[in-house]
XYZ file of C-alpha atoms in Angstrom:
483
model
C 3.029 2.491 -9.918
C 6.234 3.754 -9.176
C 9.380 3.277 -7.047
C 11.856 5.490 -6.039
C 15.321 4.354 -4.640
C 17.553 6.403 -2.540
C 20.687 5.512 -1.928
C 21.669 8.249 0.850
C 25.060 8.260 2.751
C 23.443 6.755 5.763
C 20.708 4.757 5.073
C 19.630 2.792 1.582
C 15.604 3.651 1.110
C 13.282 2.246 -1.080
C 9.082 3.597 -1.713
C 7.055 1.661 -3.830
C 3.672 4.207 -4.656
C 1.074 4.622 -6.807
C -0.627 7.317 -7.877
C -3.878 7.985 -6.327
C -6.245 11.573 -7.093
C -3.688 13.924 -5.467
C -1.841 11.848 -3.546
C 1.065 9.555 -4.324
C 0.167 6.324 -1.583
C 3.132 4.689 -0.289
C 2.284 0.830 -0.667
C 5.880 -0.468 0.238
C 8.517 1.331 2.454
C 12.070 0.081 3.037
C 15.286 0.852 5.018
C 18.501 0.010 5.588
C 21.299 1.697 8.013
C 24.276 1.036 5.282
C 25.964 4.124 6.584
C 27.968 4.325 3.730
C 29.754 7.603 4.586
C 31.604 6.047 7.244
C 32.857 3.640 4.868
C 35.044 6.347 3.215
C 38.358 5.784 4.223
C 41.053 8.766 4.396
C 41.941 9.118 0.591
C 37.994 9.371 0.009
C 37.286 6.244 -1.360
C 34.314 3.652 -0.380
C 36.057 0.286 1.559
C 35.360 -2.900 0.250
C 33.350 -3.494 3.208
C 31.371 -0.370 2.850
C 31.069 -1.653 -1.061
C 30.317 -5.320 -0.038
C 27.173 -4.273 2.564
C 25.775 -2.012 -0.463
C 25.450 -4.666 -2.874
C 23.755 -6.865 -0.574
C 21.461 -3.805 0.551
C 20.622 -3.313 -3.481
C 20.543 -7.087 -4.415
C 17.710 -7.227 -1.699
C 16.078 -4.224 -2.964
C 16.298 -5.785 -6.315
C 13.758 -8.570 -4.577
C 11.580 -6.517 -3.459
C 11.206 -4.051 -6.723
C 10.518 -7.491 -8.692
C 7.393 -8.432 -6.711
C 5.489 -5.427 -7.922
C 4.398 -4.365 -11.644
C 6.335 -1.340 -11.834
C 5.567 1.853 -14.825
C 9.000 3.650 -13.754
C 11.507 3.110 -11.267
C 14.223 5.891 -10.227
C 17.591 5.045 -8.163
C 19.153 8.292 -6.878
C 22.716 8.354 -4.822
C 23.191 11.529 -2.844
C 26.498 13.087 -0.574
C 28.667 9.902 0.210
C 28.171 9.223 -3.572
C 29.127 12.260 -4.992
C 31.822 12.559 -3.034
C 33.344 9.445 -3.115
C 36.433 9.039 -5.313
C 35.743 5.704 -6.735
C 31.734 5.805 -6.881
C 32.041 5.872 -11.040
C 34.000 2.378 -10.275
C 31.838 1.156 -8.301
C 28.631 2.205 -10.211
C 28.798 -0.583 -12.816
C 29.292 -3.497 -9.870
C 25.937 -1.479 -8.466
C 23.614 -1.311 -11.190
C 24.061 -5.069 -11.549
C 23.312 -6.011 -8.182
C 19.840 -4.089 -8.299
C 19.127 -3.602 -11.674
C 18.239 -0.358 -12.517
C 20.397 2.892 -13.937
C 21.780 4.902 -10.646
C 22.329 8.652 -10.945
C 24.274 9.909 -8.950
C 22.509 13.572 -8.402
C 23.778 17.170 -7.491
C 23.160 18.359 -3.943
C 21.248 21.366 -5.800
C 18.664 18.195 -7.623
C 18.599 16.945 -4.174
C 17.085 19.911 -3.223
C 14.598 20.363 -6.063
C 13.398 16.505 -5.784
C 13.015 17.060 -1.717
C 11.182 20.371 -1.643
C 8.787 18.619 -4.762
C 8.402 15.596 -2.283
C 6.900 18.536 0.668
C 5.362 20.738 -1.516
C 3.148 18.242 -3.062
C 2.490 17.023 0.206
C 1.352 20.334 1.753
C -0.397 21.349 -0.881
C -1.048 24.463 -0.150
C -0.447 26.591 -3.525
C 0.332 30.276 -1.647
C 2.975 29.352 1.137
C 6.378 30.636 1.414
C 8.042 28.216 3.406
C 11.675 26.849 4.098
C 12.302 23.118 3.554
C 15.539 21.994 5.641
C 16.780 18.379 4.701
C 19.465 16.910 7.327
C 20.614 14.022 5.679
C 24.255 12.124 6.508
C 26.575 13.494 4.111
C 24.749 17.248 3.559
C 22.327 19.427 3.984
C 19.581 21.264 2.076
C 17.714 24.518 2.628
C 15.274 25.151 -0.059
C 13.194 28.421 -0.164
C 9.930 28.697 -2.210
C 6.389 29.271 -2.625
C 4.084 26.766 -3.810
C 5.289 24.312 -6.281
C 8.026 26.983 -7.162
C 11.505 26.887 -5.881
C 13.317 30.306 -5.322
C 16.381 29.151 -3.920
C 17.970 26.021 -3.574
C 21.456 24.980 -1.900
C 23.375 22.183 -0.757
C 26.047 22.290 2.336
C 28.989 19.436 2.835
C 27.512 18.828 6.564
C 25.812 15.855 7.914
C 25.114 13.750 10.569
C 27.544 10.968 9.801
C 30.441 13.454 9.539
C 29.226 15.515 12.431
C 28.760 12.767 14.470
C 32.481 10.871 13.686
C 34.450 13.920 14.107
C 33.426 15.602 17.526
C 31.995 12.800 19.530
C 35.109 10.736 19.429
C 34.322 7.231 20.366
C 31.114 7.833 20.702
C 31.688 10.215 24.256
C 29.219 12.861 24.475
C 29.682 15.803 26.876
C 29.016 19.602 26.692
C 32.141 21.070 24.844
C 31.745 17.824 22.202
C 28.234 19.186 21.449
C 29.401 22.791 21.169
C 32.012 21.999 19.128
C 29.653 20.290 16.829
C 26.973 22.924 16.719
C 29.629 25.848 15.910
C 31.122 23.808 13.128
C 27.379 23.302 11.973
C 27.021 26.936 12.047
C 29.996 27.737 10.024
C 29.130 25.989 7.288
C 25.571 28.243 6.944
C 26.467 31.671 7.991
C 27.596 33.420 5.063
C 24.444 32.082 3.464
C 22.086 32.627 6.120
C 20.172 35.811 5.586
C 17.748 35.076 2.541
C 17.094 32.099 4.443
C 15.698 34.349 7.249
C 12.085 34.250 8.688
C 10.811 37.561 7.083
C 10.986 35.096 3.468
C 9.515 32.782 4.474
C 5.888 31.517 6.883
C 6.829 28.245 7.591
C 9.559 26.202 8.003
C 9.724 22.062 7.016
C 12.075 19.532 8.540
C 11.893 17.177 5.576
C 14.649 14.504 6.758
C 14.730 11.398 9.023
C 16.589 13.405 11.409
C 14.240 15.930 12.200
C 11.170 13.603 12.144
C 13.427 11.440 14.731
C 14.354 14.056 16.618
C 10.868 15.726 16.677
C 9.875 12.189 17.570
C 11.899 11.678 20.602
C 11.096 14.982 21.847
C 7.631 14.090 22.093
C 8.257 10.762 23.513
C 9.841 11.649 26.263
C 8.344 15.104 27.655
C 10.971 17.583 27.032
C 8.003 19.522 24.606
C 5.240 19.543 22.260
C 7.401 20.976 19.031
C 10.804 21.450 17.316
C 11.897 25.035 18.692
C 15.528 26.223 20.535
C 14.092 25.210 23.704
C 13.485 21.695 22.997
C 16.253 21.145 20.849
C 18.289 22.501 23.866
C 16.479 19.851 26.763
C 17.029 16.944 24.477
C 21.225 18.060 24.289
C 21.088 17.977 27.876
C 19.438 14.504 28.025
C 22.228 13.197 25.712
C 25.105 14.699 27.840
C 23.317 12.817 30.474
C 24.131 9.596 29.467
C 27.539 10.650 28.186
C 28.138 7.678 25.753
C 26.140 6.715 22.290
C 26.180 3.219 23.914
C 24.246 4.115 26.667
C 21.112 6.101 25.265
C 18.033 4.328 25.576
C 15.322 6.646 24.623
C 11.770 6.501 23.365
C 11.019 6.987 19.589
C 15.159 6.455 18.589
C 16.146 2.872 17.375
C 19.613 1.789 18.608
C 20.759 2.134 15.013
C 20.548 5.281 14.571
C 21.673 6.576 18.592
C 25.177 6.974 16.536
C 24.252 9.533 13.918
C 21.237 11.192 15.454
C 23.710 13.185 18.121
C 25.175 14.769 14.910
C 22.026 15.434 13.511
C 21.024 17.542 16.381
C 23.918 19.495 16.461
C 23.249 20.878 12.552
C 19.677 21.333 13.349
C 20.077 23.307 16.662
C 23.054 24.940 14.371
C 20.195 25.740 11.947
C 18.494 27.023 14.132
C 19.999 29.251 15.898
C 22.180 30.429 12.825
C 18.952 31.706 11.195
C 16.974 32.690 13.949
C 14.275 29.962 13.126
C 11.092 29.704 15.560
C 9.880 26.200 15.104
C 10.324 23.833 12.773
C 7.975 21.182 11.685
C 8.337 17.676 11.123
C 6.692 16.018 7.353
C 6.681 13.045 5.872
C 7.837 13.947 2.716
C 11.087 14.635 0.936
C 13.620 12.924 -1.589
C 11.727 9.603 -2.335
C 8.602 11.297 -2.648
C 10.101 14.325 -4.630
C 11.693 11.228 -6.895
C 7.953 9.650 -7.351
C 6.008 12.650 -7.982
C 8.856 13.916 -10.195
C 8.433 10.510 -12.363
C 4.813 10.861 -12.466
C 5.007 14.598 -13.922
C 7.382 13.070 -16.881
C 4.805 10.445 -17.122
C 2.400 13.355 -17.933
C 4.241 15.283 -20.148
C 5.391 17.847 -17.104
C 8.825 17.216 -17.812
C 11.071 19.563 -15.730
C 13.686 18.970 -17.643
C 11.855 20.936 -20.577
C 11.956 23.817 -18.485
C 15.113 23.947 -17.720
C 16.237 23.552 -21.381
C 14.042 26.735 -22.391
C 15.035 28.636 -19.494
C 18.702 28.299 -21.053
C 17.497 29.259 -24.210
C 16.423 32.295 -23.285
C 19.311 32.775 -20.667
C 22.091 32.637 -23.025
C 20.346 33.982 -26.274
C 19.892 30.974 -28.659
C 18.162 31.347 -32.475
C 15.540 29.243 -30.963
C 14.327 29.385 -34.932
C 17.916 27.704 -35.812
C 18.066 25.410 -32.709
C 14.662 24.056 -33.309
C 15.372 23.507 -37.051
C 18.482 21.389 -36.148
C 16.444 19.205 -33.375
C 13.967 18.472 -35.473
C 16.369 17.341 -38.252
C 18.438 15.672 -35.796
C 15.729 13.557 -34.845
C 14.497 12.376 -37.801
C 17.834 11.729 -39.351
C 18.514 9.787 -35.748
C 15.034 7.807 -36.366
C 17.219 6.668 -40.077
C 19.369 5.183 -38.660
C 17.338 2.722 -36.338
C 18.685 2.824 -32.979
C 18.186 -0.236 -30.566
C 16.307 1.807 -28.388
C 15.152 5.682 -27.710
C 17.801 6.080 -24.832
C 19.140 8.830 -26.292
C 16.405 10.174 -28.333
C 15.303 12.745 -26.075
C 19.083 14.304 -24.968
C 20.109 14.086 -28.706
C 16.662 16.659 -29.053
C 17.630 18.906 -26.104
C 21.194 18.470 -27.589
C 20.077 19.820 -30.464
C 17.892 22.760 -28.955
C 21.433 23.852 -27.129
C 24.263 23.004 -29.531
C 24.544 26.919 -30.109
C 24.521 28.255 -26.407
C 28.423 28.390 -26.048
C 28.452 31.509 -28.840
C 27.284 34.078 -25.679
C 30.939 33.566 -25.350
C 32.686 33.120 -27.779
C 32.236 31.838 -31.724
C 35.272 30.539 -31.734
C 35.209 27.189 -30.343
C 31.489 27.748 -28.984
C 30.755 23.587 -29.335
C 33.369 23.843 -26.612
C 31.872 26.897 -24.436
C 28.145 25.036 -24.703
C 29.236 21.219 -23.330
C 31.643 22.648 -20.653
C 28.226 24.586 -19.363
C 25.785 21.531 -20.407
C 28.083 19.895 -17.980
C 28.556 21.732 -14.888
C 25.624 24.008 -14.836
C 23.021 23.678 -12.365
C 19.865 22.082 -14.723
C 16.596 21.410 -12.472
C 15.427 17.960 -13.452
C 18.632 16.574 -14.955
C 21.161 14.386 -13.612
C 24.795 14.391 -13.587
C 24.921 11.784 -16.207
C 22.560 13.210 -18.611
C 24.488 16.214 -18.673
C 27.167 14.456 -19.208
C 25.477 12.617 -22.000
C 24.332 15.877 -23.441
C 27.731 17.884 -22.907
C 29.473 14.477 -24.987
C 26.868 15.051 -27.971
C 27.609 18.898 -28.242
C 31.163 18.806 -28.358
C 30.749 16.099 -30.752
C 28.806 17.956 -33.281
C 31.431 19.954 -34.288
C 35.529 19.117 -35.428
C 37.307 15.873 -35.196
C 35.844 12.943 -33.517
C 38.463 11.821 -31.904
C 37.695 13.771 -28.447
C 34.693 11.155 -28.484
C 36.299 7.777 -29.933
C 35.798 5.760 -26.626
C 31.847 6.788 -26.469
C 31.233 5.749 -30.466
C 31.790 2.224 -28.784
C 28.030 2.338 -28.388
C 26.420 2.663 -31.560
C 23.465 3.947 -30.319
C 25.617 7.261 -29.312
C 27.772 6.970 -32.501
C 24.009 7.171 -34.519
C 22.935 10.357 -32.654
C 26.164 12.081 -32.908
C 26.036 11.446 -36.956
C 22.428 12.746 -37.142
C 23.582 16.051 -35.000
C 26.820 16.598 -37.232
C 24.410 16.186 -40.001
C 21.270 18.810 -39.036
C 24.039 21.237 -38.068
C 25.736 20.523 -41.726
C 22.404 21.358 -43.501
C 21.471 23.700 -41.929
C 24.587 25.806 -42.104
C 24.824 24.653 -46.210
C 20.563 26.435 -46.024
C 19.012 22.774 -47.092
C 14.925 22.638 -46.257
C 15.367 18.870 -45.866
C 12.622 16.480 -47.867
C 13.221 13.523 -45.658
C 11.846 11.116 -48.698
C 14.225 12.969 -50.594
C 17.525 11.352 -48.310
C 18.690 8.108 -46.742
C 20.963 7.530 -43.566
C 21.888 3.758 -42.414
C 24.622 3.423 -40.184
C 25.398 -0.342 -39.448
C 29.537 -0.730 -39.520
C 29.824 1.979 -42.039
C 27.299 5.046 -42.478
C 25.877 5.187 -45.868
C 24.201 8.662 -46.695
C 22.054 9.023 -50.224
C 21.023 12.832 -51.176
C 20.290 14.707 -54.338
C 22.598 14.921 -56.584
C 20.639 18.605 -57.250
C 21.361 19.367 -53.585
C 25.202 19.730 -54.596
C 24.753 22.102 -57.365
C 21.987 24.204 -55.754
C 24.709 24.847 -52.506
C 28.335 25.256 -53.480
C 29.253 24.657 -49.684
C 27.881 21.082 -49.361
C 30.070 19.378 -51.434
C 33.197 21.042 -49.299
C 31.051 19.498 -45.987
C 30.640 16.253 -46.401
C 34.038 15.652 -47.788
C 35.232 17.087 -44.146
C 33.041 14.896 -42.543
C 34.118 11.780 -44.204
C 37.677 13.041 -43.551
C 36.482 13.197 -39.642
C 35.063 9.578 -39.386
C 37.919 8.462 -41.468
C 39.794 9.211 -38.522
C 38.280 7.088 -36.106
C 38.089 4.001 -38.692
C 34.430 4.519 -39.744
C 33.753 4.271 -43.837
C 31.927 7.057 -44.729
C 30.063 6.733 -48.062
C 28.076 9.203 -49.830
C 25.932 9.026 -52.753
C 23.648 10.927 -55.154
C 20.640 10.227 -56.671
């Protein structure tokens, strides 16, 4: 059973599914209108109002995830997150309240999660097809066929934005909705032609926003689908009533009369900027995406492991080197006795990449490989792993004390010893005998090798005395013997 939290920029979800043949079956489904992009306040940063109604959102979600035996639970935060200039502040405060990790993902994982969520649920293996996710900090396009994404990107429009900056106290008339569907259109037209219908046969509103709006439509006899026309009769209706106050419509809650006029702008932007025939509503996208993607790691279809090998090949690596130094790296980590296998797995991939940053240069290429472990786009990781991973690789290599404040945690301190140490043997050309050496690292690290390891390689010696110097540094004792 899984649950998968998303913690969007204007509304706090929750699913609770389990696996079932080849479905995922939604047994609990929760949401809350936090609108937490409207809680930024000019300089960018979340109110302590906006902050105070998200911890009581996740403190209740917290409630609900406890009532159910639970094999992996994911909480993703999207735009008003990322953008937010004190979300890493607040992050701590949040994790407490519901008691899980939160990652705060890319706009490009967004997209990979949400197209996983439809293409699973469409199922069919051939289709090229469009996924469009309007959500209310950004939007998504994602183009791909099958299970297989060919292009995914994120845009810095959405319905909460949209909505706040051209229907000004909530008034809604013609040139407002113009306005609003022109700025829409701005932000997609430079990107808009591989986007356009010849790639792709059919197109998916994944969102809340185009399953309202599809829903309303319906509802209230302006049309049978999504299309220009529609879109177009339901604009109308809204200038109608000429205030957010004042809609009253079938299939749209009161909550969400606010945002959804914003929403409609970017989609009949959407549409018209790409020339898109009709587009149809699924119930699928990010929380799905989030549960199916936990279920593939749960069955060893990690796509994380992809993207690792895909850099591999993309920027050239010795995979024979890199593999040798994961391996060694893992067992020497496995010494040492770490509270838990946190960082087990990015210490590996760590490993696999340490060498990547030599496509540009040699010199300084520990420094080349975490500044692209970092801001590279990597299907399947999060922001934080790659941060976790870019921290290990620039730690393998020089003085520690670009790291100090993360050997706090001597879980991170252990894997960044056993990394410094595979790539130290392997550049001295030691075959390891793991019953032949000894790593503990308690308050000091205490390494035992053979003493016929130091005559057989003249460089080792020269080695470890710089990497005693290193830790020296940072106030860790360093002691090596032979045996």
């Amino acid at each position: 059973m899984y649950a998968a939290v998303d913690l969007g920029s204007n509304s706090f979800r929750l699913h609770i599914g389990k696996h079932d043949g080849e479905a995922i079956r939604v047994l609990k489904s929760v949401r809350e209108p936090i609108r937490l992009a409207a809680g930024l306040d000019k300089d960018g940063n979340l109110t302590p109002a906006a902050m105070q109604a998200a911890l009581n959102c996740l403190k209740n979600f917290r409630t609900v995830l406890a009532a159910y035996k639970l094999d992996a639970v994911r909480v993703v935060a999207t735009s008003a997150m990322r953008v937010a200039r004190n979300s890493h502040a607040f992050l701590p405060e949040a994790e407490l309240a519901i008691g899980y990790p939160i990652e705060i993902i890319s706009g490009e994982e967004e997209g990979r999660l949400i197209y996983m969520g439809v293409a699973h649920a469409v199922n069919l293996p051939g289709e090229r097809r469009l996924v469009i996710d309007i959500g209310g900090g950004s939007t998504e396009l994602i183009l791909g066929r099958g299970q297989e994404i060919e292009k995914v990107e994120s845009f810095s429009v959405g319905t909460v934005k949209q909505s706040l900056s051209f229907f000004i106290g909530g008034r809604v008339d013609a040139p407002s909705f113009e306005a609003a569907i022109l700025s829409a259109r701005s932000h997609f037209e430079d990107a808009a032609p591989p986007y356009h219908p010849q790639f792709w046969k059919q197109c998916y509103g994944s969102s809340g926003t185009a399953r309202t709006i599809a829903d309303i439509i319906v509802k209230n006899g302006l049309g049978r689908e999504v299309n220009g026309q529609t879109l177009s009769a339901l604009k109308q209706r809204f200038i109608e009533f000429g205030h957010v106050s004042k809609i009253d419509m079938p299939g749209l809650k009161p909550d969400r009369a606010s945002t959804i006029i914003g929403g409609l702008a970017i989609l009949i932007g959407l549409v018209r900027e790409l020339d898109i025939p009709l587009v149809q509503p699924i119930e699928a996208g990010l929380r799905m995406g989030v549960m199916w993607d936990l279920h593939l790691r749960s069955t060893k279809r990690d796509r994380r492991e992809q993207s690792v090998q895909a850099c591999l090949q993309r920027f050239h690596v010795d995979e024979r080197r890199a593999n040798r130094v994961a391996d060694d790296a893992l067992a020497l980590y496995a010494q040492t006795k770490p509270a838990t296998d946190q960082y087990s797995r990015h210490l590996y991939w760590s490993a696999l990449l340490h060498e990547m940053g030599m496509v540009v240069s040699h010199t300084g290429y520990h420094k080349h490989a975490a500044y692209i472990i970092e801001n590279a786009d990597l299907p399947g990781f999060t922001a934080r792993e790659q941060r976790t991973m870019s921290r290990l690789i620039v730690a393998h290599k020089g003085n520690l004390r670009k790291v100090a404040e993360v050997l706090e945690d001597p879980d991170f301190a252990k894997a960044i010893v056993a990394l410094r140490l595979a790539v130290l043997f392997m550049h001295s050309r030691i075959d390891i005998d793991f019953t032949q050496i000894k790593l503990r690292f308690k308050s000091r690290i205490e390494l035992e090798i053979r003493r016929e390891w130091v005559a057989e390689h003249p460089t080792l010696s020269y080695w470890l005395e710089k990497e005693q110097e290193q830790w020296d540094e940072v106030g860790v004792d360093f002691a090596i013997r032979t045996s």
